[in-house]
Every structure is written in structure tokens, then in C-alpha cells.
Short mmCIF file of C-alpha atoms in Angstrom, two decimals:
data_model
loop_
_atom_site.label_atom_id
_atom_site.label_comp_id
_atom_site.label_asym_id
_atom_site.label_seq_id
_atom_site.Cartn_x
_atom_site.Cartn_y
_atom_site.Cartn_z
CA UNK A 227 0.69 40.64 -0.62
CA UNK A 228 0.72 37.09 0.83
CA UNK A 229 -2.77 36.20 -0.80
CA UNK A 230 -1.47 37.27 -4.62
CA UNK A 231 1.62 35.61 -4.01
CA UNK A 232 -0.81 32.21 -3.05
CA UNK A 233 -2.47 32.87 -5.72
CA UNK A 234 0.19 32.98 -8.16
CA UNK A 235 1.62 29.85 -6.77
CA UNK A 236 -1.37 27.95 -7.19
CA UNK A 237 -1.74 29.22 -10.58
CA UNK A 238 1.74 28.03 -11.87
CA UNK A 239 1.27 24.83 -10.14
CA UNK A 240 -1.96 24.22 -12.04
CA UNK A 241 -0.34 25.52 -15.39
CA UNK A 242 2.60 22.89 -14.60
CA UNK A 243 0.28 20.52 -13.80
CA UNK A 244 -1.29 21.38 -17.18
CA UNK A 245 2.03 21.61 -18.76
CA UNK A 246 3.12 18.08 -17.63
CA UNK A 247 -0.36 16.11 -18.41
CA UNK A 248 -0.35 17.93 -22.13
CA UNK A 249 2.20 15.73 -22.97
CA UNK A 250 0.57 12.77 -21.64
CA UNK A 251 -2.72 13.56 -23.39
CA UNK A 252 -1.58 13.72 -26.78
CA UNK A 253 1.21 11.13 -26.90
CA UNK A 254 -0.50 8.57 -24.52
CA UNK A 255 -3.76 8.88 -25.61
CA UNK A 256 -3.28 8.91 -29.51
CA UNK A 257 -0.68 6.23 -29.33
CA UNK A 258 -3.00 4.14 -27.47
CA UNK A 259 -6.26 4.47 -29.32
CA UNK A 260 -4.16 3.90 -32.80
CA UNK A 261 -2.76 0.77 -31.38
CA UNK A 262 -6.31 -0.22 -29.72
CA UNK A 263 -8.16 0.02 -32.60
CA UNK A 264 -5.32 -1.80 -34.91
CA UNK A 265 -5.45 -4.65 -32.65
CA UNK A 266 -9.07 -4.69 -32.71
CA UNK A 267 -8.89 -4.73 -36.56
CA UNK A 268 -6.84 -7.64 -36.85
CA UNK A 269 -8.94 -9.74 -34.22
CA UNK A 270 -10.19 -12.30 -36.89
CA UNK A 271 -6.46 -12.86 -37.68
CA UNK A 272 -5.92 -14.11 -34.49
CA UNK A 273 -3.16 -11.37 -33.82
CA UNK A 274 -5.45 -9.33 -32.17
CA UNK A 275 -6.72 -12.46 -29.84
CA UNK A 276 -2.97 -11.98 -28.30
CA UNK A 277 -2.24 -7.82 -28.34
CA UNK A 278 -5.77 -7.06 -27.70
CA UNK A 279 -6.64 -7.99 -23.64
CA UNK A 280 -2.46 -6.67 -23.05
CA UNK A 281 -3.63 -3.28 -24.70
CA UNK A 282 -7.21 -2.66 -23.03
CA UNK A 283 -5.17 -3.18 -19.88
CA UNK A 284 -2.53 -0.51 -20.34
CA UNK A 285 -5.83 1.71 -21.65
CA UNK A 286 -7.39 0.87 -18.83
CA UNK A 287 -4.26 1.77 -16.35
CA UNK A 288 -3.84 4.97 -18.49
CA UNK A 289 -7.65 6.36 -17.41
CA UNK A 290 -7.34 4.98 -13.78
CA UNK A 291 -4.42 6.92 -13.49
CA UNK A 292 -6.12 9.92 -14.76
CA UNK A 293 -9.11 9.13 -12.42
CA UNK A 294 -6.77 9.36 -10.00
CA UNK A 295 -5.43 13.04 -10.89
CA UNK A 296 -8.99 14.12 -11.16
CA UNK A 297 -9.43 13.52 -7.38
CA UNK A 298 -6.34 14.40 -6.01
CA UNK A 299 -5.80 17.85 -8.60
CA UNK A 300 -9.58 18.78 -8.75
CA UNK A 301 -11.70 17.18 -6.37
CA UNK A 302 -13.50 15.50 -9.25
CA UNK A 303 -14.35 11.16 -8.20
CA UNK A 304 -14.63 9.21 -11.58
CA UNK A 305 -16.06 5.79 -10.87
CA UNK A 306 -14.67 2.85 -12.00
CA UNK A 307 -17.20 0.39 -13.70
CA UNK A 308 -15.03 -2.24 -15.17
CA UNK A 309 -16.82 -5.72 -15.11
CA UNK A 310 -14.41 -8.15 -13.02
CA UNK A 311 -13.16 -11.32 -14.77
CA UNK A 312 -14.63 -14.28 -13.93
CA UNK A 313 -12.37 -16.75 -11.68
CA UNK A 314 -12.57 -19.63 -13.38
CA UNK A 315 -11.18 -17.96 -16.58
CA UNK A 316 -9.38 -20.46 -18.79
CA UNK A 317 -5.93 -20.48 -19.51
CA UNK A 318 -3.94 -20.57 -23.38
CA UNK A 319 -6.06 -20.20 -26.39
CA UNK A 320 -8.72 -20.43 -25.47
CA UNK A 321 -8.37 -18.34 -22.25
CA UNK A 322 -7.55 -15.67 -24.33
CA UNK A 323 -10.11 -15.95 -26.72
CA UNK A 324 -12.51 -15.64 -24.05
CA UNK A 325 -10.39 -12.78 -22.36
CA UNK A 326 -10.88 -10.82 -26.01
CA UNK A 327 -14.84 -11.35 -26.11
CA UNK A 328 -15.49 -10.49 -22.41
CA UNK A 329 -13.17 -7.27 -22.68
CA UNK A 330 -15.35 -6.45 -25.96
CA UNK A 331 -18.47 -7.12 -24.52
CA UNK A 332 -17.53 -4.74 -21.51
CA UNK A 333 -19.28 -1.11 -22.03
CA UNK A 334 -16.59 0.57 -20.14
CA UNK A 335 -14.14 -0.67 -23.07
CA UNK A 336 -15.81 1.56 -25.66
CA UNK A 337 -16.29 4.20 -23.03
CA UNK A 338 -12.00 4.16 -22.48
CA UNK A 339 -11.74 4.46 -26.41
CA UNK A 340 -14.11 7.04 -26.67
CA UNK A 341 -12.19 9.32 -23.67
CA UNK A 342 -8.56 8.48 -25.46
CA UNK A 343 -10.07 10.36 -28.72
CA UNK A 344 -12.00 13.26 -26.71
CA UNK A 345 -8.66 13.55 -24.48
CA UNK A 346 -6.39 14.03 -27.50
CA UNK A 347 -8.67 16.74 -28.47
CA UNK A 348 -10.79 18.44 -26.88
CA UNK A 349 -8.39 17.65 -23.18
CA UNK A 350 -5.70 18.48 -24.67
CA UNK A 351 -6.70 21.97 -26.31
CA UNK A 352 -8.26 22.71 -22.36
CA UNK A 353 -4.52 21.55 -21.35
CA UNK A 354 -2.60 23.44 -23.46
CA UNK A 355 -5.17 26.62 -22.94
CA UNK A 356 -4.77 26.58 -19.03
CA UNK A 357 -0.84 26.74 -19.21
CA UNK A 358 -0.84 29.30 -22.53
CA UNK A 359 -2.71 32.00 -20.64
CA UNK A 360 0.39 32.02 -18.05
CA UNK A 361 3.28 31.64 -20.70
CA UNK A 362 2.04 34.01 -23.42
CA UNK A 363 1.83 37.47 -20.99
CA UNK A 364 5.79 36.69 -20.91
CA UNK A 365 5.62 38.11 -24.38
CA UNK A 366 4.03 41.28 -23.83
CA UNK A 367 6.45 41.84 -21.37
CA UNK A 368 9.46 40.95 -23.47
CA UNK A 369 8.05 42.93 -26.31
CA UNK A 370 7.91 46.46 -23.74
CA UNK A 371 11.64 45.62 -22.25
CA UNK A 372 13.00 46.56 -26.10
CA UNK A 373 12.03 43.10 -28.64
CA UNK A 374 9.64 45.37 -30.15
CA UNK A 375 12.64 46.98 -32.04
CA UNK A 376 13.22 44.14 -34.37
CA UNK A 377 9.81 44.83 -35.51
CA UNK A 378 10.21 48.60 -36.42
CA UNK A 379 9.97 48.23 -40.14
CA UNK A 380 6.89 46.35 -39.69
CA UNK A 381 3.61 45.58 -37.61
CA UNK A 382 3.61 43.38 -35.12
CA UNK A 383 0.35 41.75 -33.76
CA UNK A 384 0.45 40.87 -30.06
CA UNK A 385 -3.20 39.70 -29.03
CA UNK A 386 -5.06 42.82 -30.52
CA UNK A 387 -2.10 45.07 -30.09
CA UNK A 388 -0.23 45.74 -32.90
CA UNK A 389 3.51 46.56 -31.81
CA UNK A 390 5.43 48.91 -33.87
CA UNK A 391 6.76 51.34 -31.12
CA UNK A 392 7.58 51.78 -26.92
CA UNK A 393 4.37 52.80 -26.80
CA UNK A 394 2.72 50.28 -28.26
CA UNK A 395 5.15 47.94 -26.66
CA UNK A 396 4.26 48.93 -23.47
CA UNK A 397 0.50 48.47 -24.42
CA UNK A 398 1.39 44.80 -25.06
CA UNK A 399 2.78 44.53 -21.71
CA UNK A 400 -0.83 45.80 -19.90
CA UNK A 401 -2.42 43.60 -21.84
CA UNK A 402 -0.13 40.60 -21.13
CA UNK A 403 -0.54 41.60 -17.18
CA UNK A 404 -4.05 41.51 -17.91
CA UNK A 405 -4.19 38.12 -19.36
CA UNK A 406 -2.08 36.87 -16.59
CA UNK A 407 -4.72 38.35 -14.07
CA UNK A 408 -6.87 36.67 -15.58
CA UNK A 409 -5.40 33.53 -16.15
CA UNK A 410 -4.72 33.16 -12.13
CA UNK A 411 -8.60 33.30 -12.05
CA UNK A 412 -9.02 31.01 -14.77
CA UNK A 413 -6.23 28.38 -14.55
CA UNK A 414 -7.79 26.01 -12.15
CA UNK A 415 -11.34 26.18 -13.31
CA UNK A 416 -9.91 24.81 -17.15
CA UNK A 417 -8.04 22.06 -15.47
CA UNK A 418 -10.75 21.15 -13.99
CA UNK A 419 -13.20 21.41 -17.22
CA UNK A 420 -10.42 19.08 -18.42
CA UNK A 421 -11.44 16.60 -15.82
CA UNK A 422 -15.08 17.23 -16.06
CA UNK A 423 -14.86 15.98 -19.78
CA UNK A 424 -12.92 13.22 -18.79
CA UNK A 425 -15.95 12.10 -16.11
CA UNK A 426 -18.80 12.54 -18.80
CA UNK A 427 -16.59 10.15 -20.92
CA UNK A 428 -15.52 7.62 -18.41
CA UNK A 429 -18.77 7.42 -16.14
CA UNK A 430 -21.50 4.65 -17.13
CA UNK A 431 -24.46 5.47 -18.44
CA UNK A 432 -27.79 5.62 -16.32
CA UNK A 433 -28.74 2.58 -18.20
CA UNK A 434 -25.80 0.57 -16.76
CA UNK A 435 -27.44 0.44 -12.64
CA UNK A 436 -28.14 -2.53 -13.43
CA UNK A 437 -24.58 -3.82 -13.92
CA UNK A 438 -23.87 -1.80 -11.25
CA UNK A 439 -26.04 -3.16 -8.61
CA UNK A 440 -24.53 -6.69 -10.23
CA UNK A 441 -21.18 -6.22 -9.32
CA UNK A 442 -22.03 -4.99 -5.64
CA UNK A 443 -23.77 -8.00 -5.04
CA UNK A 444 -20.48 -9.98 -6.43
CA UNK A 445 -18.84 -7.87 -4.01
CA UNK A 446 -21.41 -8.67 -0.92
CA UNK A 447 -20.92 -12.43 -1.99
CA UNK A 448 -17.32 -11.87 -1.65
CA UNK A 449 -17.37 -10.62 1.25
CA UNK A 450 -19.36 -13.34 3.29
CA UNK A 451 -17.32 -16.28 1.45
CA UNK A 452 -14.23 -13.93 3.04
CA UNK A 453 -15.98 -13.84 6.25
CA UNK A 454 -16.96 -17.55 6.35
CA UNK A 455 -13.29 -18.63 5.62
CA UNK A 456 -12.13 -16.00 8.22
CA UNK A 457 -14.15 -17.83 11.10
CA UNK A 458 -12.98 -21.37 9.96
CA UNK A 459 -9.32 -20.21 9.73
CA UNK A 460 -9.99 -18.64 13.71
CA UNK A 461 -11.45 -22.30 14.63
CA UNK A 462 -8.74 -23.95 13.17
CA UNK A 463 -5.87 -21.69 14.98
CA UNK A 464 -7.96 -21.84 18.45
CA UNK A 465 -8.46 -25.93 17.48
CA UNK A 466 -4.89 -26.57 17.07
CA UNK A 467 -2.98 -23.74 19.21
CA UNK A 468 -4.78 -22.11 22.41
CA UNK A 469 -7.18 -24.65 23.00
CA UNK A 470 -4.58 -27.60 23.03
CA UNK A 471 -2.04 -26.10 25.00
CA UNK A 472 -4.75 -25.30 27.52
CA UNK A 473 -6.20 -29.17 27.09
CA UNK A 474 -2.40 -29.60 27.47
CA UNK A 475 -2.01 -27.54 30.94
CA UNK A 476 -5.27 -29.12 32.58
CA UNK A 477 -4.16 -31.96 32.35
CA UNK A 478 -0.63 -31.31 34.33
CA UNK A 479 -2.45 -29.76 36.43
CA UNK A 480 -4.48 -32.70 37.33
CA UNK A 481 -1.23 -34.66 37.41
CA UNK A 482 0.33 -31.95 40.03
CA UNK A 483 -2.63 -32.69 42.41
CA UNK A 484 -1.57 -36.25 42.50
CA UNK A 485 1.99 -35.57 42.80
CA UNK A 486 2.28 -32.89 44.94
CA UNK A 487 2.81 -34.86 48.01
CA UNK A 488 4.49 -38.24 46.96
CA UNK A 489 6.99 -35.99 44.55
CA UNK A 490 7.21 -32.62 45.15
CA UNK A 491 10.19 -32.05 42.96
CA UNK A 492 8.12 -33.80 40.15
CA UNK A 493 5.33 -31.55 40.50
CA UNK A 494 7.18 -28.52 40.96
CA UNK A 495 8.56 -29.28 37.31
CA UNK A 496 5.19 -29.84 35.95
CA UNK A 497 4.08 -26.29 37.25
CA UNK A 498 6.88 -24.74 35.95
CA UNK A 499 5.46 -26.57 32.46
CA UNK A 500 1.90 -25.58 33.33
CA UNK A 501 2.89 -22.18 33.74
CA UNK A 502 5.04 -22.05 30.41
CA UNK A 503 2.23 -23.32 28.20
CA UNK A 504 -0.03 -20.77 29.70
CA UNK A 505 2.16 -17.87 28.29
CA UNK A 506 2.17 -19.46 25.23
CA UNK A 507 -1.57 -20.19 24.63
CA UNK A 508 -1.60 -15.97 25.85
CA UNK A 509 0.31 -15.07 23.33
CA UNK A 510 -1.24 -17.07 20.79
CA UNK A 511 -4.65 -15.60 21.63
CA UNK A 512 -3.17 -12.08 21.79
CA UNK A 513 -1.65 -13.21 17.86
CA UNK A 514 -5.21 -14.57 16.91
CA UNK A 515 -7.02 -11.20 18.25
CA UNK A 516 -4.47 -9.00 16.49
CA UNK A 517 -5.48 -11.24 13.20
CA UNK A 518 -9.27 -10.14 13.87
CA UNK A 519 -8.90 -6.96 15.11
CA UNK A 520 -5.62 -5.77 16.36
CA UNK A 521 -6.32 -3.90 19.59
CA UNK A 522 -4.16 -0.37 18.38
CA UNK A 523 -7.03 -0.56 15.55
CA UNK A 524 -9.51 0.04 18.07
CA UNK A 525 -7.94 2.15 20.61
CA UNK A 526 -5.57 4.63 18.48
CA UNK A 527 -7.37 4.49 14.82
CA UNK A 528 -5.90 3.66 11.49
CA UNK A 529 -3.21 6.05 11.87
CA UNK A 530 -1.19 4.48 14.68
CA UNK A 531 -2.30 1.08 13.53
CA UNK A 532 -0.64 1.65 10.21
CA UNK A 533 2.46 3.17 11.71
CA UNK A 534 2.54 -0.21 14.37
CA UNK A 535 2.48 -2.30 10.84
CA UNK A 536 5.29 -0.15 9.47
CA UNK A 537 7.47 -0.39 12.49
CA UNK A 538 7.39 -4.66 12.39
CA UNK A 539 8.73 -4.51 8.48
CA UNK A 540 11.86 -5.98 7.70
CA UNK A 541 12.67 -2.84 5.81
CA UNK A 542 13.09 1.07 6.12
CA UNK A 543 9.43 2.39 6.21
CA UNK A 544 7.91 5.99 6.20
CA UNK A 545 4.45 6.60 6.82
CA UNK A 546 2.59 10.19 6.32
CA UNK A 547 -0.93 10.56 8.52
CA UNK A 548 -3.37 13.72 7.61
CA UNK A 549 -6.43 12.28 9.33
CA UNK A 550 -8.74 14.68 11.22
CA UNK A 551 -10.87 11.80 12.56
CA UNK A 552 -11.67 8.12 12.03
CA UNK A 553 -13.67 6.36 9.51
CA UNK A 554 -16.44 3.69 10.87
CA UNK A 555 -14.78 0.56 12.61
CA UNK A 556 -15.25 -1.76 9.79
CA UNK A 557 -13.80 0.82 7.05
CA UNK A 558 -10.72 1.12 8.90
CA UNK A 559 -10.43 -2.37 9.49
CA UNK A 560 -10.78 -3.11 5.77
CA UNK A 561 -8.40 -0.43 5.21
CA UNK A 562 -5.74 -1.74 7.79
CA UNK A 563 -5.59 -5.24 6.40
CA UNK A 564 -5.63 -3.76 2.70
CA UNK A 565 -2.17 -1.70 3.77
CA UNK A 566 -1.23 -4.77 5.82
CA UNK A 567 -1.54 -6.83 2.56
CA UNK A 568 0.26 -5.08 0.31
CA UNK A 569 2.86 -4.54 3.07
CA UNK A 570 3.22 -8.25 2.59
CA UNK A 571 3.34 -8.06 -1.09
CA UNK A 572 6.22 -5.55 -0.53
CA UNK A 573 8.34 -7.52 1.70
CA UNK A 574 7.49 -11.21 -0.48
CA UNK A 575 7.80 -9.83 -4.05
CA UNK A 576 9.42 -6.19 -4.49
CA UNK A 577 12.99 -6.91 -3.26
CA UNK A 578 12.52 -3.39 -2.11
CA UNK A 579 14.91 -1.90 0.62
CA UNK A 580 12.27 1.33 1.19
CA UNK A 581 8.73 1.62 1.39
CA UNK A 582 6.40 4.83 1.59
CA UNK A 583 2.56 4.97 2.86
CA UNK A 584 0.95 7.92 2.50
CA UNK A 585 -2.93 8.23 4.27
CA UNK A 586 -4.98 11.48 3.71
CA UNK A 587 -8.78 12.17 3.77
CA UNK A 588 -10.36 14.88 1.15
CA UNK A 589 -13.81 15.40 -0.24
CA UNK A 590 -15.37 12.96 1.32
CA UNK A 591 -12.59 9.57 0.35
CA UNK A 592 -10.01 8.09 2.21
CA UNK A 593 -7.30 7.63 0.50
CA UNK A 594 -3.88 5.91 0.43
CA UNK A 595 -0.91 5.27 -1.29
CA UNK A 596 1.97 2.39 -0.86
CA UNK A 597 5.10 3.17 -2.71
CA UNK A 598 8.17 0.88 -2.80
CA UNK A 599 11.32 1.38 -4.49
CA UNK A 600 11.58 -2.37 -5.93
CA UNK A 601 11.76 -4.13 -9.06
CA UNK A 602 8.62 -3.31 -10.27
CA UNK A 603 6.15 -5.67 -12.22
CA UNK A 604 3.16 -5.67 -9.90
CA UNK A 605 -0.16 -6.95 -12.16
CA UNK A 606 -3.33 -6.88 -11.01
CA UNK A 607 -5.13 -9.96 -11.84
CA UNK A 608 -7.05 -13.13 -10.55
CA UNK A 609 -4.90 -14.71 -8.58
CA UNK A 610 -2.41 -12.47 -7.07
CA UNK A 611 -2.61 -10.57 -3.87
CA UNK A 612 -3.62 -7.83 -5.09
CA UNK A 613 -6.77 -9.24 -6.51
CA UNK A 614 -7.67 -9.57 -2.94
CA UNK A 615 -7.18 -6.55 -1.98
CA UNK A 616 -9.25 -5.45 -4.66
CA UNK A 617 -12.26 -7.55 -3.14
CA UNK A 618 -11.81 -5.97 0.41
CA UNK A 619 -11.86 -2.61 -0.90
CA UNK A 620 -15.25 -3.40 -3.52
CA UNK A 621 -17.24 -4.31 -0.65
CA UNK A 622 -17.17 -0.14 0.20
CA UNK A 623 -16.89 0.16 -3.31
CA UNK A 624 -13.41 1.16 -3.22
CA UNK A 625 -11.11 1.39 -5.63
CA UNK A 626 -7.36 -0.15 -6.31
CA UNK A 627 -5.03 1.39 -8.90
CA UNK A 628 -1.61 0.01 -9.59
CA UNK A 629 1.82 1.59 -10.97
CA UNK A 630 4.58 -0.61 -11.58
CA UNK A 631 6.48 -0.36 -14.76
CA UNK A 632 9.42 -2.63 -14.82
CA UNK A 633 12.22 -1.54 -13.12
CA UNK A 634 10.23 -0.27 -10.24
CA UNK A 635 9.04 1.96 -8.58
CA UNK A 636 5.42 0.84 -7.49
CA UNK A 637 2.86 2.52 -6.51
CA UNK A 638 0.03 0.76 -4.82
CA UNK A 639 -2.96 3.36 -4.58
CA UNK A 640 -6.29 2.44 -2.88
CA UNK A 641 -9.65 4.74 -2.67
CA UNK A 642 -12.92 4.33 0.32
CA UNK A 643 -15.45 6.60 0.21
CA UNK A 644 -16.18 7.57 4.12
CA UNK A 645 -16.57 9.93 6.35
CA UNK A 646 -14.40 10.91 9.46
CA UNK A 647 -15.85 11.44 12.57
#
């Protein structure tokens, strides 16, 4: 009894699932590609030059987000092949201009217009099929409990039934508790066809490795520049904090040798200095390890770490673990400073009073989610902090999706394929 009643659970959650994304597939996606392909149009007007890069970025939110329900509803990983922006990307005009031609020139653009048309179709008839087969046996039933009477004077089709009678009322029924048999079988597999067709839509072509292998080695570039600033940032804070207070304390000390018998008092005030700047040049090393590699990382995992970060925020902070072991050492630390970052973003920018991170591991990703209840308007783009968390995350090929409509709330989303040990 309790395995048909978890299966019928998970059946109308997948049909509301369905239910909800229907909705989402017909009106998103067609109003999208109609508005895509009218700003395309009017490109050599020069309107286009200004709706155009605004449009293939809400396009581009719209399948990330759908990416995103393909892993977490059906297991399914999309990849995400969008060709970065170039940093030195010119502003006005002209900037935009040469927003327009690289977005055009971008495969994955025509891929994204391609999935809006097949997702108002062909997704949304898979949609609308997976929650159908749980709604219509309703009918049947309805039909047997006495609606077949207002069909007496006529014939009645229900499926391959044709109502006219108790009897045949109560035929519809069995065969409306047959459907819905079925459809418990059959609910999840459709939603997941639905995602399937999204994949063979969205994913690049074999012919695109080469791009591919491109933009890891952007990412491997990145990733030493970020290293190389890293250790000049750690010889500037040892330079100009530990190392001078320590220059600082040697030298006292050198002046307590000399003073320790002519002035005792004297010297006894410069050890009582000595030992002051010694706590301080400890707890600035302690600060300056933490930076690199903050010791709970190491000894407790990216669980505890992340709750440690949560506990120093300014504002109420929730965080939900389901780890069942740890990810290599430099996953997790790209992972901790990617949560510590947009923690940061949170308290600079959100004006939020709560915040929400969410870590789980499942078929074979680690994923997690920051959620704020701010003012919204988070962009993802050169520039902003986010960017850069974008760039720790590529270098494991990661991926960083971003929901944050005006008005708030935002959800900060972030994707490493690893492994737990």
C-alpha cells in the first residue's frame, strides 16, 4: 500500500510539474521566438542593433533555466556552449553593433531559436500528454458516479467506450483506472522525453569540439592570470601587514636588550608593545590563510565551511547540506569562494534582509543554489561579480545561471561536475 501510494505521488508531482512548465512552453517560448526573429528582421534598421543582444539574453536565460529543470526533474545535464564576450567589448554604438554580430555569429544562438520552436510544439504536446493521462481517467469516473445520464438520448464516446448506460458508464470508469495505471508508469518517462528533445536541440554539434576545446583553454588562461594575481595580492598583504609588524617587533626587541638594565620600566613597555604586535601579525596571518584556504575548508569540508560563511553575514542566513562526501580539495575550494562571492554580492547589492543556500550532490554534479529576498536586478555580464564567478566555476566547466527579475527575489544557481568521495 505504501509503494502505490509513492507511486501515485510521484506521478502527480510529475503531471504538476508538467502542468506548470505547459504554460511556460507555449507562452514563453512562442512569445520569445516571435519577438527574436522580429528583432532580427529589423536589424538593418538599426532597431534591431538595440532589442536584439536584450532579447538573445532573456532567450538565453529562458533555456538555462530549463537546463536547469532537466537536471534537477530528470537527471538529464544540458551543456552550456555559449561563446563568452570578449572583455574589451566596446561601449555605445558601436558596442552594440558588435554585441549584435558576435551574438549572430554564435551557433548556440540559432540552436536557442531552433529549441523555442521545437518546445512550443513538439515539448509542449509531450507536456500536455504527461499531465492528460492523469486528468482525463477523472472522467471515466465521473461518467460511472451518474454524468452518463445527461447523455441518455444519445452516444457518448469516452476513449473507445461509448457511454449510453450504468453499464457502459461503469466500463468508462475501468478504462479510466486503466489509463491512470498506466499513466503512473508513463508520466515520468514523457517528462523526461520532453527534456531529451530539449538536449538534442540545445547541445552543440560534434563539429563544434573545436570551439569547445577553445573556450576551456580561455578558461585555463583564466585561471592562471587568477592565480598569478592571487600570489601578488598574498605578497602584497604579507609585504605590508605580517612581515612589517614583525620587522616592527625585532626591532623593540633589540631595543629591550639595551634597555633592560638602564630602564627597566622603559623596556617593560616595549615588551608589552612587542608582545601586542605579535598578536596582531597572528591574526593577520590566520586572516591571510583563511583568504587561501580557510582551515574549516580543509578539516570539516564544504559543508561546515559554507555554514562558517553564513554565520559571519550581516543578515539572517539558512543553509541546507545533502552531501554524502567531499568533492576533490580544489573543487571545493572553487566552490567555497564562488558561495563566498556571491555572499558578498548579497550583502553589497541586494538590500536583502534573508538569504538561502541550498548544497546537494546528484548524478554525478554538485550543485548549489543562493537565494536572497532583495531587490532583484542581478545581470550577468563583464564586469560584475558575477562574471567572476562565472570564470571560477569554467575552469571545472561549471556552470552559473541567474534569476533576478526586478523586484527580487534572486536566485544565484551554480553547477560542478565531481564526484564525492
Amino acid at each position: 500500500m505504501q509503494w502505490a501510494q509513492s507511486r501515485v505521488r510521484a506521478a502527480l508531482l510529475t503531471g504538476g510539474r508538467a502542468f506548470v512548465l505547459s504554460f511556460v512552453s507555449i507562452a514563453g517560448s512562442a512569445a520569445l521566438l516571435v519577438l527574436s526573429l522580429l528583432s532580427i528582421t529589423v536589424i538593418l534598421l538599426g532597431v534591431g542593433l538595440v532589442t536584439t543582444p536584450p532579447l538573445m539574453e532573456a532567450v538565453r536565460k529562458h533555456a538555462n533555466q530549463r537546463r536547469l529543470l532537466a537536471e534537477a526533474w530528470s537527471g538529464i545535464r544540458i551543456p552550456v556552449p555559449y561563446r563568452p564576450f570578449p572583455k574589451d567589448l566596446r561601449t555605445g554604438f558601436t558596442g552594440q553593433v558588435e554585441r549584435t554580430t558576435l551574438l549572430l555569429k554564435d551557433p548556440a544562438t540559432w540552436r536557442d531559436l531552433r529549441w523555442l520552436l521545437l518546445d512550443m510544439t513538439a515539448g509542449y504536446v509531450l507536456l500536455v500528454l504527461t499531465f492528460a493521462l492523469l486528468v482525463y481517467p477523472l472522467e471515466g469516473l465521473v461518467l460511472a458516479a451518474g454524468l452518463w445520464r445527461v447523455f441518455e438520448d444519445s452516444t457518448y464516446w469516452y476513449g473507445f467506450v461509448p457511454v449510453s448506460s450504468q453499464a457502459t458508464g461503469l466500463a468508462a470508469a475501468a478504462l479510466g483506472v486503466a489509463i491512470f495505471v498506466a499513466a503512473m508508469w508513463a508520466s515520468r518517462p514523457l517528462l523526461r522525453l520532453h527534456f531529451v528533445l530539449a538536449r538534442s536541440a540545445l547541445s552543440p554539434a560534434p563539429g563544434e569540439l573545436a570551439q569547445r576545446i577553445d573556450r576551456l583553454t580561455e578558461t585555463r588562461h583564466e585561471a592562471v592570470d587568477t592565480a598569478a594575481s592571487e600570489l601578488r595580492r598574498i605578497e602584497r598583504d604579507l609585504h605590508d601587514g605580517a612581515q612589517a609588524r614583525l620587522v616592527a617587533m625585532g626591532m623593540n626587541l633589540g631595543t629591550i636588550e639595551a634597555l633592560v638594565e638602564k630602564d627597566p620600566a622603559q623596556a617593560k613597555k616595549l615588551l608589552a608593545m612587542a608582545r601586542a604586535s605579535s598578536a596582531e601579525a597572528l591574526t593577520e596571518l590566520r586572516d591571510l590563510v583563511r583568504g587561501i584556504h580557510p582551515p574549516v575548508l580543509a578539516e570539516r569540508g564544504l559543508g561546515d565551511a559554507v555554514k562558517a560563511l553564513a554565520l559571519r553575514m550581516p543578515i539572517a542566513s539558512e543553509v541546507t547540506v545533502e552531501l554524502t562526501g567531499r568533492a576533490e580539495a580544489p573543487v571545493e575550494s572553487a566552490a567555497y569562494f564562488a558561495v563566498s562571492e556571491a555572499l558578498t554580492n548579497v550583502v553589497k547589492h541586494a538590500d536583502a534582509d534573508r538569504v538561502w543556500v541550498d548544497l546537494h550532490h546528484a548524478e554525478g554534479t554538485l550543485r548549489i543554489s543562493v537565494t536572497d529576498d532583495g531587490k532583484g536586478g542581478a545581470l550577468l555580464g563583464n564586469g560584475s561579480g558575477l562574471s567572476g564567478i562565472e570564470r571560477r566555476l569554467g575552469t571545472f566547466d561549471g556552470v552559473l545561471a541567474v534569476s533576478s527579475p526586478a523586484g527580487g527575489p534572486t536566485m544565484v544557481t551554480m553547477e560542478i561536475p565531481c564526484a564525492l568521495s
